[in-house]
Coordinates of C-alpha atoms in Angstrom, one line a residue:
Chain L
M5 CA 188.8 -70.2 260.6
M6 CA 187.1 -67.1 259.4
L7 CA 188.8 -67.1 256.1
R8 CA 187.8 -70.7 255.6
N9 CA 184.1 -69.7 256.3
A10 CA 184.3 -66.9 253.9
W11 CA 186.1 -68.4 251.0
P12 CA 183.1 -69.2 248.7
L13 CA 182.0 -65.6 248.8
M14 CA 185.6 -64.4 248.3
A15 CA 186.0 -66.6 245.3
L16 CA 182.7 -65.4 243.8
L17 CA 183.8 -61.8 244.3
L18 CA 187.2 -62.4 242.8
L19 CA 185.6 -64.1 239.8
M20 CA 183.1 -61.2 239.3
H21 CA 185.9 -58.6 239.5
L22 CA 187.9 -60.5 237.0
C23 CA 184.9 -60.5 234.7
S24 CA 184.8 -56.7 235.1
C25 CA 188.5 -56.4 234.4
A26 CA 188.0 -58.5 231.3
A27 CA 186.1 -55.6 229.9
L28 CA 189.3 -53.8 229.5
L29 CA 190.9 -56.4 227.5
G30 CA 188.8 -57.1 224.4
I31 CA 185.8 -54.9 224.4
D32 CA 185.7 -51.6 222.5
P33 CA 184.6 -48.3 223.9
I34 CA 181.4 -46.7 222.5
V35 CA 181.9 -45.1 219.1
T36 CA 179.4 -42.8 217.4
E37 CA 177.8 -45.3 215.2
D38 CA 177.0 -47.6 218.1
L39 CA 174.4 -45.0 219.2
V40 CA 173.6 -42.4 216.6
P41 CA 174.1 -42.0 212.9
P42 CA 177.5 -40.5 211.8
T43 CA 177.5 -37.0 210.5
V44 CA 178.4 -35.8 207.0
D45 CA 182.0 -35.3 207.9
E46 CA 182.1 -39.0 209.1
D47 CA 180.0 -40.5 206.3
P48 CA 180.8 -39.0 202.9
A49 CA 177.8 -40.8 201.3
L50 CA 175.5 -38.3 202.9
P51 CA 174.5 -35.2 200.8
S52 CA 176.1 -32.1 202.0
V53 CA 177.3 -28.6 201.3
T54 CA 179.9 -26.5 203.1
I55 CA 179.1 -23.1 204.5
E56 CA 181.3 -20.6 206.3
V57 CA 179.8 -19.4 209.5
A58 CA 181.4 -17.8 212.6
G59 CA 184.8 -18.0 210.9
R60 CA 184.7 -21.8 210.4
T61 CA 183.9 -23.8 207.3
R62 CA 181.4 -26.6 208.3
A63 CA 179.7 -29.3 206.3
V64 CA 175.9 -29.4 206.7
H65 CA 173.5 -32.2 205.7
Y66 CA 171.6 -30.6 202.9
F67 CA 169.1 -31.7 200.3
A68 CA 166.7 -29.8 198.0
E69 CA 163.6 -30.9 196.1
G70 CA 161.5 -29.3 193.4
P71 CA 162.2 -27.4 190.2
A72 CA 165.6 -25.6 190.4
A73 CA 164.1 -22.4 189.0
A74 CA 161.1 -22.3 191.3
P75 CA 160.7 -19.9 194.3
V76 CA 162.8 -21.1 197.2
V77 CA 161.4 -22.3 200.5
L78 CA 163.9 -22.7 203.4
I79 CA 162.9 -25.2 206.1
L80 CA 164.1 -24.5 209.6
H81 CA 163.7 -27.3 212.1
G82 CA 163.4 -26.8 215.9
S83 CA 165.6 -27.7 218.9
L84 CA 166.7 -31.3 219.5
S85 CA 165.6 -31.9 215.9
D86 CA 166.7 -32.1 212.3
S87 CA 165.1 -32.1 208.9
R88 CA 163.6 -35.5 209.4
S89 CA 160.9 -33.9 211.5
M90 CA 160.0 -31.5 208.6
L91 CA 159.8 -33.9 205.7
A92 CA 156.1 -33.3 205.4
F93 CA 157.0 -30.1 203.5
R94 CA 158.5 -32.2 200.7
A95 CA 154.9 -32.0 199.3
L96 CA 155.5 -28.3 198.5
A97 CA 158.2 -29.3 196.0
D98 CA 155.6 -29.7 193.2
T99 CA 155.7 -25.9 192.7
R100 CA 158.6 -24.7 194.8
R101 CA 162.2 -25.4 195.4
V102 CA 162.1 -26.8 199.0
V103 CA 165.5 -26.7 200.8
F104 CA 166.2 -28.8 203.8
W105 CA 169.3 -28.7 205.9
D106 CA 170.2 -29.8 209.4
Q107 CA 171.4 -26.7 211.2
R108 CA 175.0 -26.8 212.3
G109 CA 175.5 -29.1 215.3
N110 CA 172.2 -30.8 214.7
G111 CA 171.1 -33.9 212.8
L112 CA 173.6 -35.3 210.3
S113 CA 175.4 -31.9 210.0
E114 CA 178.9 -31.5 211.4
R115 CA 179.2 -30.9 215.1
I116 CA 180.4 -27.4 216.2
T117 CA 182.2 -25.7 219.1
A118 CA 180.5 -23.5 221.6
E119 CA 182.2 -20.4 220.1
E120 CA 180.4 -21.0 216.8
F121 CA 176.9 -21.1 218.4
T122 CA 175.8 -17.5 218.8
L123 CA 172.8 -15.5 217.7
A124 CA 174.8 -13.8 215.0
S125 CA 175.9 -17.1 213.7
I126 CA 172.3 -18.3 213.4
V127 CA 171.5 -15.4 211.1
E128 CA 174.8 -15.9 209.3
E129 CA 174.0 -19.6 208.7
I130 CA 170.6 -18.8 207.2
T131 CA 172.2 -16.2 205.1
A132 CA 174.9 -18.6 203.9
V133 CA 172.3 -21.2 202.9
K134 CA 170.2 -18.6 201.1
A135 CA 173.3 -17.5 199.2
L136 CA 173.7 -21.0 197.9
V137 CA 170.2 -21.4 196.6
S138 CA 168.7 -18.0 196.1
P139 CA 171.4 -15.4 196.2
D140 CA 169.3 -12.7 194.5
A141 CA 165.6 -13.4 195.2
P142 CA 163.9 -13.3 198.6
V143 CA 162.9 -16.7 200.0
T144 CA 160.0 -18.1 202.0
L145 CA 160.9 -19.4 205.5
I146 CA 159.0 -22.2 207.2
G147 CA 160.2 -22.7 210.8
H148 CA 158.9 -24.9 213.6
S149 CA 159.4 -24.2 217.3
F150 CA 163.0 -22.8 217.7
G151 CA 163.2 -22.9 213.9
A152 CA 160.3 -20.5 213.9
M153 CA 162.0 -18.3 216.4
F154 CA 165.2 -18.2 214.2
A155 CA 163.0 -17.5 211.1
S156 CA 161.5 -14.5 213.0
C157 CA 164.9 -13.3 214.0
Y158 CA 166.2 -13.5 210.4
L159 CA 163.1 -11.7 209.2
S160 CA 163.6 -9.0 211.8
Q161 CA 167.2 -8.5 210.7
R162 CA 166.9 -9.0 207.0
P163 CA 163.3 -8.3 206.0
D164 CA 164.2 -7.7 202.3
D165 CA 165.5 -11.2 202.0
V166 CA 162.2 -12.8 203.1
E167 CA 159.1 -13.2 200.8
R168 CA 156.9 -14.8 203.5
A169 CA 157.3 -16.6 206.8
V170 CA 155.4 -19.5 208.3
L171 CA 156.0 -19.7 212.0
I172 CA 154.8 -22.9 213.6
E173 CA 154.4 -22.6 217.3
P174 CA 157.4 -20.4 218.1
A175 CA 158.2 -20.0 221.8
G176 CA 158.5 -16.5 223.2
L177 CA 159.8 -14.2 220.5
N178 CA 161.3 -11.8 223.0
G179 CA 162.8 -12.1 226.5
S180 CA 159.9 -10.7 228.4
I181 CA 157.4 -13.2 226.8
M182 CA 159.8 -16.1 227.4
A183 CA 160.3 -15.1 231.0
A184 CA 156.6 -14.8 231.6
T185 CA 155.7 -18.1 230.0
M186 CA 158.5 -20.5 230.7
D187 CA 156.6 -22.1 233.6
E188 CA 153.6 -22.8 231.2
M189 CA 155.8 -25.0 229.1
F190 CA 157.8 -27.1 231.5
H191 CA 156.5 -29.6 234.0
L192 CA 159.1 -31.3 236.2
D193 CA 157.9 -34.4 238.1
L194 CA 160.7 -36.3 239.7
L195 CA 158.6 -39.4 239.8
D196 CA 157.7 -39.3 236.1
T197 CA 158.5 -42.6 234.5
G198 CA 160.2 -41.1 231.4
L199 CA 162.4 -38.8 233.4
N200 CA 163.3 -41.6 235.7
E201 CA 164.3 -43.8 232.8
L202 CA 166.6 -41.0 231.6
L203 CA 168.1 -40.4 235.0
W204 CA 168.5 -44.1 235.8
S205 CA 170.3 -44.7 232.5
S206 CA 173.2 -42.8 233.9
E207 CA 174.0 -45.9 236.0
T208 CA 174.9 -47.6 232.7
I209 CA 175.8 -44.9 230.3
T210 CA 176.8 -41.3 231.2
A211 CA 176.8 -38.4 228.9
S212 CA 180.5 -38.4 228.3
S213 CA 180.7 -37.9 224.6
H214 CA 178.6 -36.3 221.8
A215 CA 177.2 -39.7 220.9
T216 CA 176.1 -40.6 224.4
M217 CA 174.6 -37.1 224.9
D218 CA 172.7 -37.5 221.6
Y219 CA 171.6 -41.0 222.7
K220 CA 170.2 -39.6 225.9
A221 CA 168.5 -36.8 224.1
L222 CA 166.6 -39.4 222.1
Q223 CA 165.3 -40.7 225.4
L224 CA 164.4 -37.1 226.4
L225 CA 162.4 -36.7 223.2
A226 CA 160.4 -39.8 224.1
N227 CA 159.2 -38.2 227.3
G228 CA 155.8 -36.6 226.9
R229 CA 155.5 -35.1 230.3
L230 CA 158.5 -32.8 230.6
L231 CA 157.0 -30.2 228.2
R232 CA 153.3 -29.4 227.9
Y233 CA 153.3 -30.0 224.2
H234 CA 151.1 -33.0 223.7
C235 CA 147.4 -34.0 223.6
D236 CA 148.2 -37.2 225.4
P237 CA 151.4 -36.8 227.5
D238 CA 151.5 -40.5 228.3
H239 CA 151.7 -41.4 224.7
P240 CA 153.4 -38.5 222.9
T241 CA 153.7 -38.8 219.1
P242 CA 157.2 -40.1 218.3
W243 CA 159.3 -37.3 217.0
P244 CA 161.3 -38.3 213.9
V245 CA 164.9 -37.2 214.2
W246 CA 168.2 -38.6 212.8
R247 CA 170.3 -37.1 215.6
P248 CA 169.2 -34.6 218.2
G249 CA 172.0 -32.1 218.6
A250 CA 172.3 -32.5 222.4
Q251 CA 175.4 -30.4 222.9
V252 CA 173.9 -27.5 221.0
E253 CA 170.8 -27.8 223.2
V254 CA 172.9 -27.3 226.3
W255 CA 174.4 -24.2 224.8
R256 CA 171.0 -22.9 223.5
P257 CA 170.0 -20.9 226.6
R258 CA 173.1 -18.7 226.1
L259 CA 171.6 -17.4 222.9
L260 CA 168.7 -16.0 224.9
T261 CA 170.1 -14.8 228.2
D262 CA 172.4 -12.1 229.4
Q263 CA 175.4 -12.6 231.8
D264 CA 173.0 -12.8 234.8
G265 CA 170.9 -15.5 233.2
R266 CA 168.0 -13.2 232.4
F267 CA 166.2 -13.6 229.1
D268 CA 167.5 -10.8 226.9
Y269 CA 166.6 -11.0 223.2
D270 CA 164.1 -9.7 220.7
F271 CA 163.5 -11.8 217.6
A272 CA 160.6 -9.6 216.6
A273 CA 162.2 -6.2 216.7
G274 CA 160.7 -3.9 214.0
L275 CA 158.3 -6.5 212.7
A276 CA 155.3 -4.5 213.7
E277 CA 156.2 -2.1 210.8
C278 CA 157.3 -4.9 208.5
R279 CA 154.8 -5.7 205.6
T280 CA 156.2 -9.2 204.9
P281 CA 153.3 -11.6 205.3
V282 CA 153.6 -13.9 208.3
L283 CA 151.5 -17.0 209.1
L284 CA 151.4 -18.1 212.7
V285 CA 150.3 -21.7 213.2
G286 CA 149.2 -23.1 216.6
T287 CA 147.5 -26.2 217.8
D288 CA 144.9 -26.7 220.5
C289 CA 146.9 -29.1 222.7
S290 CA 150.3 -27.4 223.0
A291 CA 151.4 -24.8 225.5
L292 CA 152.7 -23.0 222.5
G293 CA 149.5 -23.4 220.6
A294 CA 147.1 -21.0 218.9
K295 CA 146.0 -19.5 222.2
F296 CA 149.6 -18.7 223.2
Q297 CA 150.4 -17.3 219.7
E298 CA 147.2 -15.1 219.9
D299 CA 148.0 -13.8 223.4
H300 CA 151.7 -13.1 223.0
H301 CA 152.7 -13.0 219.3
L302 CA 149.9 -11.7 217.1
A303 CA 150.5 -8.1 218.1
L304 CA 154.2 -8.2 217.3
F305 CA 153.7 -8.4 213.5
G306 CA 152.5 -5.9 211.0
S307 CA 151.1 -8.3 208.5
V308 CA 150.0 -11.6 210.1
E309 CA 147.3 -14.2 210.2
L310 CA 146.9 -17.0 212.8
K311 CA 145.6 -20.5 212.0
E312 CA 144.7 -23.2 214.5
I313 CA 145.0 -26.9 213.9
Q314 CA 142.7 -28.9 216.1
G315 CA 143.5 -32.3 217.7
A316 CA 147.3 -31.8 217.5
G317 CA 150.1 -30.8 219.7
H318 CA 153.5 -29.2 219.2
R319 CA 154.6 -32.1 216.9
V320 CA 152.0 -31.0 214.4
T321 CA 154.4 -31.6 211.5
V322 CA 154.0 -35.3 212.0
E323 CA 150.6 -35.4 213.8
K324 CA 148.5 -33.4 211.3
P325 CA 150.8 -33.0 208.2
D326 CA 147.9 -32.8 205.7
E327 CA 146.0 -30.1 207.6
L328 CA 149.2 -28.2 208.1
L329 CA 150.0 -28.4 204.4
I330 CA 146.6 -27.1 203.4
I331 CA 147.0 -24.1 205.6
V332 CA 150.6 -23.4 204.4
R333 CA 149.7 -23.9 200.7
R334 CA 146.8 -21.5 201.0
F335 CA 149.1 -18.9 202.6
L336 CA 151.9 -19.4 200.1
D337 CA 149.5 -19.2 197.1
S338 CA 147.8 -16.0 198.3
P339 CA 148.7 -12.9 196.3
S340 CA 152.1 -11.4 197.3
P341 CA 152.0 -7.8 198.5
R342 CA 155.5 -7.2 197.1
Chain R
M2 CA 147.0 -38.4 241.1
R3 CA 149.5 -35.6 240.2
S4 CA 149.0 -33.9 243.6
L5 CA 149.5 -37.3 245.3
R6 CA 152.8 -37.7 243.5
R7 CA 153.8 -34.2 244.4
V8 CA 153.1 -34.8 248.1
F9 CA 155.0 -38.1 247.9
S10 CA 157.9 -36.3 246.3
V11 CA 158.0 -33.7 249.1
L12 CA 157.6 -36.3 251.9
A13 CA 160.3 -38.5 250.3
I14 CA 162.8 -35.6 250.1
L15 CA 162.0 -34.6 253.7
A16 CA 162.3 -38.1 255.0
A17 CA 165.6 -38.7 253.2
L18 CA 167.1 -35.4 254.4
A19 CA 165.9 -35.9 258.0
A20 CA 167.5 -39.3 258.1
S21 CA 170.6 -38.4 256.2
I22 CA 172.9 -38.4 259.0
P23 CA 174.6 -40.1 256.2
T24 CA 175.5 -43.7 256.5
A25 CA 177.0 -46.8 255.1
W26 CA 174.6 -49.5 256.1
A27 CA 175.2 -52.7 254.2
Q28 CA 178.7 -51.6 253.4
L29 CA 179.3 -50.5 257.0
P30 CA 182.2 -52.3 258.6
P31 CA 181.6 -53.7 262.1
L32 CA 181.7 -51.0 264.7
S33 CA 184.5 -51.3 267.2
G34 CA 183.9 -52.1 270.8
R35 CA 180.7 -54.0 270.3
E36 CA 179.6 -57.4 269.4
V37 CA 179.5 -57.7 265.7
P38 CA 176.1 -58.9 264.3
E39 CA 177.0 -61.7 262.0
H40 CA 174.0 -61.4 259.8
S41 CA 171.9 -58.3 259.3
L42 CA 169.3 -57.0 256.9
A43 CA 169.0 -53.3 255.8
L44 CA 166.3 -51.4 254.1
R45 CA 167.2 -48.2 252.3
F46 CA 165.7 -45.3 250.4
G47 CA 166.9 -42.2 248.8
W48 CA 168.2 -40.5 245.6
D49 CA 170.9 -42.3 243.7
S50 CA 170.6 -41.4 240.1
T51 CA 166.9 -41.4 240.8
W52 CA 164.5 -42.3 243.7
T53 CA 165.4 -45.8 244.7
V54 CA 164.5 -48.3 247.4
G55 CA 166.7 -51.2 248.3
V56 CA 167.3 -54.2 250.5
A57 CA 170.7 -55.4 251.6
Y58 CA 172.1 -58.4 253.4
T59 CA 175.4 -58.2 255.3
M60 CA 177.5 -61.0 256.8
S61 CA 180.2 -59.5 259.1
K62 CA 183.3 -61.2 260.3
E63 CA 186.0 -60.3 262.7
N64 CA 189.7 -60.8 261.7
V65 CA 188.6 -61.9 258.3
F66 CA 191.4 -60.4 256.3
F67 CA 194.8 -60.7 258.0
Q68 CA 193.4 -59.6 261.4
H69 CA 191.3 -56.8 259.9
D70 CA 187.5 -56.8 260.3
G71 CA 185.3 -57.1 257.3
S72 CA 181.9 -57.8 255.9
F73 CA 180.4 -59.3 252.8
D74 CA 177.1 -57.9 251.5
A75 CA 174.6 -58.2 248.7
A76 CA 172.0 -55.6 247.8
L77 CA 169.2 -55.0 245.4
D78 CA 168.1 -51.5 244.5
I79 CA 165.1 -50.6 242.4
P80 CA 164.0 -47.2 241.1
I81 CA 160.7 -46.4 242.7
A82 CA 159.2 -45.3 239.4
F83 CA 159.7 -48.8 238.1
L84 CA 158.6 -50.9 241.1
G85 CA 155.6 -52.0 239.1
R86 CA 157.5 -53.4 236.2
L87 CA 160.8 -54.7 237.8
S88 CA 162.6 -54.1 234.6
D89 CA 165.2 -51.7 236.1
W90 CA 167.4 -52.7 239.0
K91 CA 170.9 -52.8 240.4
F92 CA 172.3 -55.8 242.2
S93 CA 175.5 -55.4 244.1
I94 CA 177.7 -57.9 245.8
G95 CA 180.9 -57.0 247.6
S96 CA 183.1 -56.8 250.6
T97 CA 184.3 -54.2 253.1
T98 CA 187.6 -54.4 254.9
R99 CA 188.4 -52.0 257.7
F100 CA 192.0 -51.0 258.5
T101 CA 192.5 -49.3 261.9
I102 CA 194.7 -46.2 261.9
D103 CA 194.6 -45.2 265.5
G104 CA 191.9 -46.0 268.1
D105 CA 188.5 -45.4 266.6
W106 CA 190.0 -43.9 263.4
A107 CA 190.1 -46.3 260.5
V108 CA 189.8 -46.6 256.7
A109 CA 187.3 -48.9 255.2
W110 CA 187.9 -50.2 251.7
V111 CA 184.6 -51.1 250.1
S112 CA 184.7 -53.1 246.8
H113 CA 181.5 -54.0 244.9
T114 CA 180.6 -55.7 241.7
T115 CA 177.4 -54.4 240.3
L116 CA 174.9 -55.7 237.8
I117 CA 172.6 -53.0 236.5
R118 CA 169.7 -53.1 234.1
S119 CA 168.1 -50.1 232.6
T120 CA 165.3 -49.7 230.1
S121 CA 164.1 -46.7 228.2
A122 CA 162.6 -45.7 224.9
A123 CA 166.1 -46.1 223.4
G124 CA 166.3 -49.7 224.3
R125 CA 167.8 -51.8 227.1
T126 CA 171.2 -51.6 228.7
F127 CA 172.8 -54.2 231.0
T128 CA 176.0 -53.3 232.8
I129 CA 178.6 -55.2 234.7
G130 CA 180.4 -52.6 236.8
S131 CA 182.4 -52.0 239.9
T132 CA 182.3 -49.6 242.8
T133 CA 185.2 -48.8 245.0
M134 CA 184.9 -46.6 248.1
L135 CA 187.3 -45.4 250.7
R136 CA 185.6 -44.4 253.9
T137 CA 187.9 -42.7 256.3
G138 CA 186.7 -41.5 259.8
A139 CA 185.7 -42.4 263.3
Y140 CA 184.2 -45.8 263.9
G141 CA 182.9 -45.7 267.5
S142 CA 180.9 -48.1 269.6
D143 CA 177.6 -46.2 269.1
G144 CA 178.1 -45.1 265.6
A145 CA 180.4 -44.0 262.8
A146 CA 181.0 -40.9 260.9
V147 CA 183.3 -41.0 257.8
F148 CA 184.3 -39.2 254.7
D149 CA 183.3 -41.1 251.6
L150 CA 185.4 -41.1 248.4
S151 CA 184.0 -43.3 245.7
M152 CA 184.5 -44.4 242.1
R153 CA 181.8 -46.1 240.1
V154 CA 182.6 -47.6 236.8
A155 CA 180.3 -49.3 234.2
D156 CA 183.1 -51.7 233.1
M157 CA 181.1 -53.3 230.3
T158 CA 177.6 -52.6 229.0
N159 CA 175.5 -54.5 226.7
I160 CA 173.3 -52.2 224.6
A161 CA 170.2 -53.5 222.9
H162 CA 168.6 -50.8 220.7
S163 CA 164.9 -50.1 220.3
D164 CA 163.1 -49.4 217.0
L165 CA 163.4 -45.7 217.9
V166 CA 167.2 -45.8 217.7
R167 CA 167.3 -48.2 214.7
A168 CA 165.0 -45.8 212.8
T169 CA 167.5 -43.0 213.2
F170 CA 169.8 -45.0 210.9
D171 CA 167.2 -46.8 208.7
E172 CA 165.2 -43.7 207.8
R173 CA 168.1 -41.8 206.4
P174 CA 167.7 -41.2 202.6
I175 CA 171.3 -42.2 202.0
G176 CA 174.0 -43.3 204.4
A177 CA 176.9 -45.6 204.1
V178 CA 177.1 -46.6 207.7
P179 CA 174.7 -49.4 208.6
G180 CA 172.4 -49.3 211.6
P181 CA 173.6 -50.0 215.1
R182 CA 174.0 -53.6 216.3
G183 CA 173.4 -54.6 219.9
K184 CA 176.9 -55.1 221.4
W185 CA 179.1 -54.9 224.5
C186 CA 181.0 -51.6 225.1
R187 CA 183.5 -50.9 227.8
N188 CA 183.7 -48.0 230.2
T189 CA 180.4 -46.5 229.4
S190 CA 180.1 -44.7 232.7
Q191 CA 182.6 -43.3 235.2
R192 CA 181.6 -41.4 238.2
I193 CA 183.6 -40.0 241.1
G194 CA 181.8 -39.1 244.3
F195 CA 182.7 -37.4 247.5
G196 CA 180.5 -37.2 250.6
L197 CA 179.7 -38.3 254.1
A198 CA 178.5 -41.5 255.5
A199 CA 177.4 -42.2 259.1
A200 CA 175.7 -44.8 261.3
L201 CA 174.0 -44.3 264.6
E202 CA 172.9 -47.1 266.9
S203 CA 169.2 -46.9 267.4
D204 CA 168.9 -50.0 269.7
R205 CA 171.2 -52.9 270.6
D206 CA 170.6 -54.7 267.4
A207 CA 169.8 -51.9 264.9
F208 CA 171.4 -48.9 263.2
S209 CA 170.1 -45.9 261.4
L210 CA 172.3 -45.4 258.4
G211 CA 172.8 -42.9 255.7
F212 CA 175.1 -41.3 253.2
G213 CA 175.1 -38.4 250.8
G214 CA 177.4 -36.4 248.6
V215 CA 178.1 -35.0 245.3
E216 CA 179.2 -36.8 242.1
H217 CA 181.1 -35.9 239.0
S218 CA 181.0 -37.8 235.7
A219 CA 183.7 -37.4 233.1
E220 CA 182.5 -35.4 230.1
S221 CA 185.6 -35.1 228.0
G222 CA 185.3 -31.4 227.7
L223 CA 181.6 -31.4 226.9
E224 CA 179.0 -29.6 228.8
A225 CA 176.0 -31.8 229.8
G226 CA 172.9 -30.3 231.2
P227 CA 171.3 -32.0 234.2
M228 CA 168.6 -33.5 232.0
L229 CA 171.0 -35.1 229.6
G230 CA 173.6 -36.0 232.3
Q231 CA 172.5 -36.7 235.8
L232 CA 171.7 -34.8 238.9
P233 CA 175.1 -34.6 240.5
F234 CA 174.3 -35.7 244.0
H235 CA 173.1 -38.6 246.0
F236 CA 171.6 -39.1 249.4
V237 CA 170.3 -42.3 250.9
A238 CA 169.0 -43.2 254.3
G239 CA 168.3 -46.6 255.8
W240 CA 167.8 -48.9 258.7
E241 CA 169.8 -52.1 259.4
R242 CA 169.0 -54.8 261.9
K243 CA 170.6 -57.9 263.2
V244 CA 168.8 -61.0 262.0
Q245 CA 170.7 -63.6 263.9

């Protein structure tokens, strides 16, 4: 009697479960190109070079513009980013050789293992790229955010290899600054729409592969509230990226912390005595803006100037590229002290 | 506005924790030794991937599967942050069968088919999935307390990309692989959970219900941070009442 009463529901349930099982029969699992572009090792059409870093030979997405014999500028993108976010600096190619590459594990460059992502390997990677394009002459570094921190780290360790450095809104350049200012950058609101979109998406796609992690990182980049970087957090400027290196991002804190999880690094060691010209650029909207750079970083450098760009946030390379280029050009064209 | 949100967050956490004598509401099998309410409605609230509210209907039957008690239920859960736009939701329909081990001790097998819609800056995903739970413990006349072992699988998911994702392909200077097409993919999410579920009779026709636990999702040797993965726990509390 009861079975008879329940049969329509049972039949419906059976049908729906069969539909679910049908997924196993003819539908493919997610592959990289369903979500994010393939990397240079997966798509040979992409321009690349190979470099040996941390004992491994890796292919990196690489392109250079400008006269081959001109002074070289190396462009360093930040975290969850790649060279696409730095394309404004192509404009410098009229007088300089501008070199873009997606750092290992990011963008269209080959993915790497955790063992290959160390502080030493970051310096080694910049050294390897420099050796390809300017083995003998010092280069100019232009870095944004984490790319600016890496540029500072490289300058600190290899000052003779750097002609000038442009550091656009680096976060804390040493552990004590980072520890003191972390809370100024992050804003966690568990009712925030963007964060909830990211979390709810785990119901349909979990971060179980590089591609799914990168796909979720794209969602993370669209959230304007998690980091205090924007003039209008509800409508953050879209951040152009080919593939955010999500796995590298998970490893990134290890570069900066000791075994107890305390920030323990110094990317500005010795720079107070260094005469290499440094340009710090900050905006008026970002938590890492001009005020932050003035308060925390200005005193770390021996030869430094600070410029502010108004009406922009941390994504200044796409928000105010023209203003940024004017400032950078003026700095690069000023007489060299060397 | 922000402080209101903060207050609401804190109140929500406290309410959910206070009520999380964990439970099983809509999936709760009929309690032994009492008249089984044939039709009941439940309201629920808690953290399951994110803050959600839900409503569930249950039709319970005695001796429905070869002398074992069981229930059929349907539920709709919506993330609180998206209540205004109704674009993201989870609809579940399923059954529960309880197999008595000894006295009040029993195992309940819960099987659900789920339809889930999710939207984000990356586009829209729609999943047909399944949830299987084994709830082993004591099912008394005034309540139940059980261990909850669950597996949730997104069996097949339709992915429709936004312009943001398409641009990651289209704006490459060179690249042989074309941009992503919207398509169905299988097994896009697998999660295994372990926790507690409980129900307490609050009056003759109503229960307070709740469950909570931890969850693990397969990462194939990767390391996903909580912001890229998910917060690895869930806790939900609710109230179920006989409607007939």
